[in-house]
């Protein structure tokens, strides 16, 4: 993603209490998912230098060795509103798709809804921030792609 776009997403989510990890390549993000626990992934449509794109990352995640990683919520972020493009993300295994320009409040609501649905289905209690100044830290989101953003350990 562009530096400006990814910075805007990180700032918007940071202001809402998310811990954001940013990766410039989908491969780096996938490797980090093996090392850390995240609540969700935000994935940008841009193809990274290594050749892995958003769809490939999502498919690889959905075929991961652990059930926890396979069930990790994924929100794809794209500027291409074409229905065929959006459907490709869902076919790859995305839980939701958000169109650019990304609005902080909308993205926060979509993240919370997606994570809550996962946690409800696995009987986990959500640890999501409440309002613009949450009282407890959480981890939730990640956006990946060249200069993509990850946030709140998503």
mmCIF file with all atom_site columns, C-alpha atoms in Angstrom:
data_model
loop_
_atom_site.group_PDB
_atom_site.id
_atom_site.type_symbol
_atom_site.label_atom_id
_atom_site.label_alt_id
_atom_site.label_comp_id
_atom_site.label_asym_id
_atom_site.label_entity_id
_atom_site.label_seq_id
_atom_site.pdbx_PDB_ins_code
_atom_site.Cartn_x
_atom_site.Cartn_y
_atom_site.Cartn_z
_atom_site.occupancy
_atom_site.B_iso_or_equiv
_atom_site.pdbx_formal_charge
_atom_site.auth_seq_id
_atom_site.auth_comp_id
_atom_site.auth_asym_id
_atom_site.auth_atom_id
_atom_site.pdbx_PDB_model_num
ATOM 1   C CA . UNK A 1 1   ? 0.000   0.000   0.000  1.00 0.00 ? 1   UNK A CA 1
ATOM 2   C CA . UNK A 1 2   ? 1.129   3.592   -0.329 1.00 0.00 ? 2   UNK A CA 1
ATOM 3   C CA . UNK A 1 3   ? 3.023   5.024   2.634  1.00 0.00 ? 3   UNK A CA 1
ATOM 4   C CA . UNK A 1 4   ? 0.328   7.658   3.057  1.00 0.00 ? 4   UNK A CA 1
ATOM 5   C CA . UNK A 1 5   ? -2.511  5.132   3.046  1.00 0.00 ? 5   UNK A CA 1
ATOM 6   C CA . UNK A 1 6   ? -0.837  2.688   5.414  1.00 0.00 ? 6   UNK A CA 1
ATOM 7   C CA . UNK A 1 7   ? 0.182   5.488   7.787  1.00 0.00 ? 7   UNK A CA 1
ATOM 8   C CA . UNK A 1 8   ? -3.405  6.775   7.846  1.00 0.00 ? 8   UNK A CA 1
ATOM 9   C CA . UNK A 1 9   ? -4.706  3.297   8.728  1.00 0.00 ? 9   UNK A CA 1
ATOM 10  C CA . UNK A 1 10  ? -2.098  2.860   11.478 1.00 0.00 ? 10  UNK A CA 1
ATOM 11  C CA . UNK A 1 11  ? -2.873  6.259   12.971 1.00 0.00 ? 11  UNK A CA 1
ATOM 12  C CA . UNK A 1 12  ? -6.645  5.749   12.827 1.00 0.00 ? 12  UNK A CA 1
ATOM 13  C CA . UNK A 1 13  ? -6.415  2.351   14.514 1.00 0.00 ? 13  UNK A CA 1
ATOM 14  C CA . UNK A 1 14  ? -3.756  3.472   16.986 1.00 0.00 ? 14  UNK A CA 1
ATOM 15  C CA . UNK A 1 15  ? -6.058  6.286   18.104 1.00 0.00 ? 15  UNK A CA 1
ATOM 16  C CA . UNK A 1 16  ? -8.695  3.636   18.777 1.00 0.00 ? 16  UNK A CA 1
ATOM 17  C CA . UNK A 1 17  ? -6.387  1.526   20.947 1.00 0.00 ? 17  UNK A CA 1
ATOM 18  C CA . UNK A 1 18  ? -5.092  -0.979  18.427 1.00 0.00 ? 18  UNK A CA 1
ATOM 19  C CA . UNK A 1 19  ? -1.526  -2.228  18.419 1.00 0.00 ? 19  UNK A CA 1
ATOM 20  C CA . UNK A 1 20  ? -0.474  -2.163  14.778 1.00 0.00 ? 20  UNK A CA 1
ATOM 21  C CA . UNK A 1 21  ? 2.286   -4.191  13.167 1.00 0.00 ? 21  UNK A CA 1
ATOM 22  C CA . UNK A 1 22  ? 3.159   -3.079  9.650  1.00 0.00 ? 22  UNK A CA 1
ATOM 23  C CA . UNK A 1 23  ? 4.821   -5.230  6.998  1.00 0.00 ? 23  UNK A CA 1
ATOM 24  C CA . UNK A 1 24  ? 6.053   -4.169  3.598  1.00 0.00 ? 24  UNK A CA 1
ATOM 25  C CA . UNK A 1 25  ? 5.646   -7.675  2.182  1.00 0.00 ? 25  UNK A CA 1
ATOM 26  C CA . UNK A 1 26  ? 3.026   -10.392 2.525  1.00 0.00 ? 26  UNK A CA 1
ATOM 27  C CA . UNK A 1 27  ? 5.780   -12.956 3.102  1.00 0.00 ? 27  UNK A CA 1
ATOM 28  C CA . UNK A 1 28  ? 7.004   -11.024 6.158  1.00 0.00 ? 28  UNK A CA 1
ATOM 29  C CA . UNK A 1 29  ? 3.469   -10.887 7.506  1.00 0.00 ? 29  UNK A CA 1
ATOM 30  C CA . UNK A 1 30  ? 2.955   -14.611 7.068  1.00 0.00 ? 30  UNK A CA 1
ATOM 31  C CA . UNK A 1 31  ? 6.213   -15.334 8.891  1.00 0.00 ? 31  UNK A CA 1
ATOM 32  C CA . UNK A 1 32  ? 5.186   -13.017 11.741 1.00 0.00 ? 32  UNK A CA 1
ATOM 33  C CA . UNK A 1 33  ? 1.883   -14.871 12.065 1.00 0.00 ? 33  UNK A CA 1
ATOM 34  C CA . UNK A 1 34  ? 3.871   -17.987 12.927 1.00 0.00 ? 34  UNK A CA 1
ATOM 35  C CA . UNK A 1 35  ? 5.779   -16.145 15.638 1.00 0.00 ? 35  UNK A CA 1
ATOM 36  C CA . UNK A 1 36  ? 3.093   -14.002 17.314 1.00 0.00 ? 36  UNK A CA 1
ATOM 37  C CA . UNK A 1 37  ? -0.571  -14.319 18.124 1.00 0.00 ? 37  UNK A CA 1
ATOM 38  C CA . UNK A 1 38  ? -2.836  -11.893 16.341 1.00 0.00 ? 38  UNK A CA 1
ATOM 39  C CA . UNK A 1 39  ? -6.551  -11.332 16.619 1.00 0.00 ? 39  UNK A CA 1
ATOM 40  C CA . UNK A 1 40  ? -7.005  -10.437 12.951 1.00 0.00 ? 40  UNK A CA 1
ATOM 41  C CA . UNK A 1 41  ? -5.222  -9.561  9.711  1.00 0.00 ? 41  UNK A CA 1
ATOM 42  C CA . UNK A 1 42  ? -5.767  -6.518  7.511  1.00 0.00 ? 42  UNK A CA 1
ATOM 43  C CA . UNK A 1 43  ? -4.441  -7.333  4.068  1.00 0.00 ? 43  UNK A CA 1
ATOM 44  C CA . UNK A 1 44  ? -3.831  -4.851  1.264  1.00 0.00 ? 44  UNK A CA 1
ATOM 45  C CA . UNK A 1 45  ? -4.366  -5.873  -2.343 1.00 0.00 ? 45  UNK A CA 1
ATOM 46  C CA . UNK A 1 46  ? -0.903  -4.789  -3.479 1.00 0.00 ? 46  UNK A CA 1
ATOM 47  C CA . UNK A 1 47  ? 1.535   -7.495  -4.661 1.00 0.00 ? 47  UNK A CA 1
ATOM 48  C CA . UNK A 1 48  ? 4.688   -7.578  -2.573 1.00 0.00 ? 48  UNK A CA 1
ATOM 49  C CA . UNK A 1 49  ? 8.203   -7.678  -3.934 1.00 0.00 ? 49  UNK A CA 1
ATOM 50  C CA . UNK A 1 50  ? 8.440   -11.422 -3.318 1.00 0.00 ? 50  UNK A CA 1
ATOM 51  C CA . UNK A 1 51  ? 5.368   -12.003 -5.459 1.00 0.00 ? 51  UNK A CA 1
ATOM 52  C CA . UNK A 1 52  ? 2.850   -12.973 -2.773 1.00 0.00 ? 52  UNK A CA 1
ATOM 53  C CA . UNK A 1 53  ? -0.320  -10.929 -3.051 1.00 0.00 ? 53  UNK A CA 1
ATOM 54  C CA . UNK A 1 54  ? -3.252  -10.480 -0.703 1.00 0.00 ? 54  UNK A CA 1
ATOM 55  C CA . UNK A 1 55  ? -5.187  -13.438 -2.111 1.00 0.00 ? 55  UNK A CA 1
ATOM 56  C CA . UNK A 1 56  ? -2.161  -15.724 -1.863 1.00 0.00 ? 56  UNK A CA 1
ATOM 57  C CA . UNK A 1 57  ? -1.570  -14.671 1.726  1.00 0.00 ? 57  UNK A CA 1
ATOM 58  C CA . UNK A 1 58  ? -5.188  -15.390 2.631  1.00 0.00 ? 58  UNK A CA 1
ATOM 59  C CA . UNK A 1 59  ? -5.142  -18.791 0.901  1.00 0.00 ? 59  UNK A CA 1
ATOM 60  C CA . UNK A 1 60  ? -1.850  -19.731 2.573  1.00 0.00 ? 60  UNK A CA 1
ATOM 61  C CA . UNK A 1 61  ? -3.265  -18.694 5.942  1.00 0.00 ? 61  UNK A CA 1
ATOM 62  C CA . UNK A 1 62  ? -6.442  -20.727 5.359  1.00 0.00 ? 62  UNK A CA 1
ATOM 63  C CA . UNK A 1 63  ? -4.285  -23.805 4.659  1.00 0.00 ? 63  UNK A CA 1
ATOM 64  C CA . UNK A 1 64  ? -2.041  -23.300 7.701  1.00 0.00 ? 64  UNK A CA 1
ATOM 65  C CA . UNK A 1 65  ? -1.098  -26.171 9.983  1.00 0.00 ? 65  UNK A CA 1
ATOM 66  C CA . UNK A 1 66  ? -2.930  -24.902 13.050 1.00 0.00 ? 66  UNK A CA 1
ATOM 67  C CA . UNK A 1 67  ? -6.670  -24.480 13.400 1.00 0.00 ? 67  UNK A CA 1
ATOM 68  C CA . UNK A 1 68  ? -6.120  -21.181 15.225 1.00 0.00 ? 68  UNK A CA 1
ATOM 69  C CA . UNK A 1 69  ? -4.269  -19.683 12.259 1.00 0.00 ? 69  UNK A CA 1
ATOM 70  C CA . UNK A 1 70  ? -6.799  -21.075 9.777  1.00 0.00 ? 70  UNK A CA 1
ATOM 71  C CA . UNK A 1 71  ? -9.602  -19.388 11.722 1.00 0.00 ? 71  UNK A CA 1
ATOM 72  C CA . UNK A 1 72  ? -7.847  -16.012 12.047 1.00 0.00 ? 72  UNK A CA 1
ATOM 73  C CA . UNK A 1 73  ? -10.169 -13.247 10.791 1.00 0.00 ? 73  UNK A CA 1
ATOM 74  C CA . UNK A 1 74  ? -8.933  -11.543 7.623  1.00 0.00 ? 74  UNK A CA 1
ATOM 75  C CA . UNK A 1 75  ? -10.157 -8.210  6.290  1.00 0.00 ? 75  UNK A CA 1
ATOM 76  C CA . UNK A 1 76  ? -8.968  -7.329  2.784  1.00 0.00 ? 76  UNK A CA 1
ATOM 77  C CA . UNK A 1 77  ? -8.511  -3.661  1.906  1.00 0.00 ? 77  UNK A CA 1
ATOM 78  C CA . UNK A 1 78  ? -8.780  -2.557  -1.718 1.00 0.00 ? 78  UNK A CA 1
ATOM 79  C CA . UNK A 1 79  ? -9.458  0.488   -3.886 1.00 0.00 ? 79  UNK A CA 1
ATOM 80  C CA . UNK A 1 80  ? -11.010 -1.705  -6.587 1.00 0.00 ? 80  UNK A CA 1
ATOM 81  C CA . UNK A 1 81  ? -14.755 -1.865  -5.944 1.00 0.00 ? 81  UNK A CA 1
ATOM 82  C CA . UNK A 1 82  ? -15.426 -4.107  -8.934 1.00 0.00 ? 82  UNK A CA 1
ATOM 83  C CA . UNK A 1 83  ? -17.673 -6.966  -7.707 1.00 0.00 ? 83  UNK A CA 1
ATOM 84  C CA . UNK A 1 84  ? -15.440 -9.563  -9.383 1.00 0.00 ? 84  UNK A CA 1
ATOM 85  C CA . UNK A 1 85  ? -12.425 -8.223  -7.501 1.00 0.00 ? 85  UNK A CA 1
ATOM 86  C CA . UNK A 1 86  ? -14.269 -8.197  -4.181 1.00 0.00 ? 86  UNK A CA 1
ATOM 87  C CA . UNK A 1 87  ? -15.555 -11.735 -4.779 1.00 0.00 ? 87  UNK A CA 1
ATOM 88  C CA . UNK A 1 88  ? -11.977 -12.970 -5.342 1.00 0.00 ? 88  UNK A CA 1
ATOM 89  C CA . UNK A 1 89  ? -11.094 -11.954 -1.778 1.00 0.00 ? 89  UNK A CA 1
ATOM 90  C CA . UNK A 1 90  ? -14.064 -13.812 -0.352 1.00 0.00 ? 90  UNK A CA 1
ATOM 91  C CA . UNK A 1 91  ? -13.239 -16.850 -2.500 1.00 0.00 ? 91  UNK A CA 1
ATOM 92  C CA . UNK A 1 92  ? -9.686  -16.772 -1.112 1.00 0.00 ? 92  UNK A CA 1
ATOM 93  C CA . UNK A 1 93  ? -11.100 -16.884 2.430  1.00 0.00 ? 93  UNK A CA 1
ATOM 94  C CA . UNK A 1 94  ? -11.405 -13.248 3.539  1.00 0.00 ? 94  UNK A CA 1
ATOM 95  C CA . UNK A 1 95  ? -14.037 -12.603 6.188  1.00 0.00 ? 95  UNK A CA 1
ATOM 96  C CA . UNK A 1 96  ? -14.693 -9.049  5.015  1.00 0.00 ? 96  UNK A CA 1
ATOM 97  C CA . UNK A 1 97  ? -13.573 -6.509  2.408  1.00 0.00 ? 97  UNK A CA 1
ATOM 98  C CA . UNK A 1 98  ? -13.176 -2.773  3.083  1.00 0.00 ? 98  UNK A CA 1
ATOM 99  C CA . UNK A 1 99  ? -12.911 -0.266  0.256  1.00 0.00 ? 99  UNK A CA 1
ATOM 100 C CA . UNK A 1 100 ? -10.469 2.639   0.184  1.00 0.00 ? 100 UNK A CA 1
ATOM 101 C CA . UNK A 1 101 ? -10.406 5.330   1.243  1.00 0.00 ? 101 UNK A CA 1
ATOM 102 C CA . UNK A 1 102 ? -10.581 3.700   4.641  1.00 0.00 ? 102 UNK A CA 1
ATOM 103 C CA . UNK A 1 103 ? -12.490 5.533   7.362  1.00 0.00 ? 103 UNK A CA 1
ATOM 104 C CA . UNK A 1 104 ? -11.155 4.840   10.864 1.00 0.00 ? 104 UNK A CA 1
ATOM 105 C CA . UNK A 1 105 ? -14.545 4.426   12.525 1.00 0.00 ? 105 UNK A CA 1
ATOM 106 C CA . UNK A 1 106 ? -15.850 2.090   9.826  1.00 0.00 ? 106 UNK A CA 1
ATOM 107 C CA . UNK A 1 107 ? -12.688 -0.018  9.899  1.00 0.00 ? 107 UNK A CA 1
ATOM 108 C CA . UNK A 1 108 ? -12.842 -0.198  13.702 1.00 0.00 ? 108 UNK A CA 1
ATOM 109 C CA . UNK A 1 109 ? -16.454 -1.384  13.557 1.00 0.00 ? 109 UNK A CA 1
ATOM 110 C CA . UNK A 1 110 ? -15.660 -3.965  10.876 1.00 0.00 ? 110 UNK A CA 1
ATOM 111 C CA . UNK A 1 111 ? -12.678 -5.284  12.851 1.00 0.00 ? 111 UNK A CA 1
ATOM 112 C CA . UNK A 1 112 ? -14.695 -5.533  16.044 1.00 0.00 ? 112 UNK A CA 1
ATOM 113 C CA . UNK A 1 113 ? -17.559 -7.279  14.277 1.00 0.00 ? 113 UNK A CA 1
ATOM 114 C CA . UNK A 1 114 ? -15.273 -9.772  12.535 1.00 0.00 ? 114 UNK A CA 1
ATOM 115 C CA . UNK A 1 115 ? -13.250 -10.559 15.658 1.00 0.00 ? 115 UNK A CA 1
ATOM 116 C CA . UNK A 1 116 ? -16.357 -10.768 17.823 1.00 0.00 ? 116 UNK A CA 1
ATOM 117 C CA . UNK A 1 117 ? -17.917 -13.281 15.408 1.00 0.00 ? 117 UNK A CA 1
ATOM 118 C CA . UNK A 1 118 ? -14.784 -15.443 15.564 1.00 0.00 ? 118 UNK A CA 1
ATOM 119 C CA . UNK A 1 119 ? -14.523 -15.257 19.328 1.00 0.00 ? 119 UNK A CA 1
ATOM 120 C CA . UNK A 1 120 ? -18.203 -16.021 19.763 1.00 0.00 ? 120 UNK A CA 1
ATOM 121 C CA . UNK A 1 121 ? -17.868 -19.088 17.556 1.00 0.00 ? 121 UNK A CA 1
ATOM 122 C CA . UNK A 1 122 ? -14.861 -20.285 19.569 1.00 0.00 ? 122 UNK A CA 1
ATOM 123 C CA . UNK A 1 123 ? -16.291 -19.239 22.961 1.00 0.00 ? 123 UNK A CA 1
ATOM 124 C CA . UNK A 1 124 ? -13.465 -16.757 23.554 1.00 0.00 ? 124 UNK A CA 1
ATOM 125 C CA . UNK A 1 125 ? -14.237 -13.446 25.232 1.00 0.00 ? 125 UNK A CA 1
ATOM 126 C CA . UNK A 1 126 ? -13.372 -10.478 23.003 1.00 0.00 ? 126 UNK A CA 1
ATOM 127 C CA . UNK A 1 127 ? -10.813 -7.994  24.292 1.00 0.00 ? 127 UNK A CA 1
ATOM 128 C CA . UNK A 1 128 ? -11.732 -5.121  22.011 1.00 0.00 ? 128 UNK A CA 1
ATOM 129 C CA . UNK A 1 129 ? -11.199 -1.451  22.799 1.00 0.00 ? 129 UNK A CA 1
ATOM 130 C CA . UNK A 1 130 ? -14.255 0.534   23.741 1.00 0.00 ? 130 UNK A CA 1
ATOM 131 C CA . UNK A 1 131 ? -14.475 3.986   22.181 1.00 0.00 ? 131 UNK A CA 1
ATOM 132 C CA . UNK A 1 132 ? -11.616 6.267   21.190 1.00 0.00 ? 132 UNK A CA 1
ATOM 133 C CA . UNK A 1 133 ? -9.767  5.925   24.517 1.00 0.00 ? 133 UNK A CA 1
ATOM 134 C CA . UNK A 1 134 ? -9.857  2.292   25.604 1.00 0.00 ? 134 UNK A CA 1
ATOM 135 C CA . UNK A 1 135 ? -8.866  1.540   29.162 1.00 0.00 ? 135 UNK A CA 1
ATOM 136 C CA . UNK A 1 136 ? -6.996  -1.655  28.371 1.00 0.00 ? 136 UNK A CA 1
ATOM 137 C CA . UNK A 1 137 ? -4.553  -2.510  25.593 1.00 0.00 ? 137 UNK A CA 1
ATOM 138 C CA . UNK A 1 138 ? -5.532  -5.021  22.950 1.00 0.00 ? 138 UNK A CA 1
ATOM 139 C CA . UNK A 1 139 ? -4.192  -6.568  19.816 1.00 0.00 ? 139 UNK A CA 1
ATOM 140 C CA . UNK A 1 140 ? -6.293  -6.811  16.721 1.00 0.00 ? 140 UNK A CA 1
ATOM 141 C CA . UNK A 1 141 ? -5.423  -5.956  13.183 1.00 0.00 ? 141 UNK A CA 1
ATOM 142 C CA . UNK A 1 142 ? -2.844  -6.280  10.455 1.00 0.00 ? 142 UNK A CA 1
ATOM 143 C CA . UNK A 1 143 ? -2.812  -4.997  6.938  1.00 0.00 ? 143 UNK A CA 1
ATOM 144 C CA . UNK A 1 144 ? -0.241  -6.580  4.722  1.00 0.00 ? 144 UNK A CA 1
ATOM 145 C CA . UNK A 1 145 ? 1.188   -5.969  1.331  1.00 0.00 ? 145 UNK A CA 1
ATOM 146 C CA . UNK A 1 146 ? 3.943   -3.725  0.198  1.00 0.00 ? 146 UNK A CA 1
ATOM 147 C CA . UNK A 1 147 ? 3.745   -1.077  2.799  1.00 0.00 ? 147 UNK A CA 1
ATOM 148 C CA . UNK A 1 148 ? 0.489   -2.613  4.061  1.00 0.00 ? 148 UNK A CA 1
ATOM 149 C CA . UNK A 1 149 ? -0.473  -2.165  7.671  1.00 0.00 ? 149 UNK A CA 1
ATOM 150 C CA . UNK A 1 150 ? -1.270  -4.498  10.472 1.00 0.00 ? 150 UNK A CA 1
ATOM 151 C CA . UNK A 1 151 ? -3.005  -3.273  13.457 1.00 0.00 ? 151 UNK A CA 1
ATOM 152 C CA . UNK A 1 152 ? -4.033  -4.485  16.867 1.00 0.00 ? 152 UNK A CA 1
ATOM 153 C CA . UNK A 1 153 ? -2.343  -7.695  16.274 1.00 0.00 ? 153 UNK A CA 1
ATOM 154 C CA . UNK A 1 154 ? -4.977  -8.485  13.768 1.00 0.00 ? 154 UNK A CA 1
#
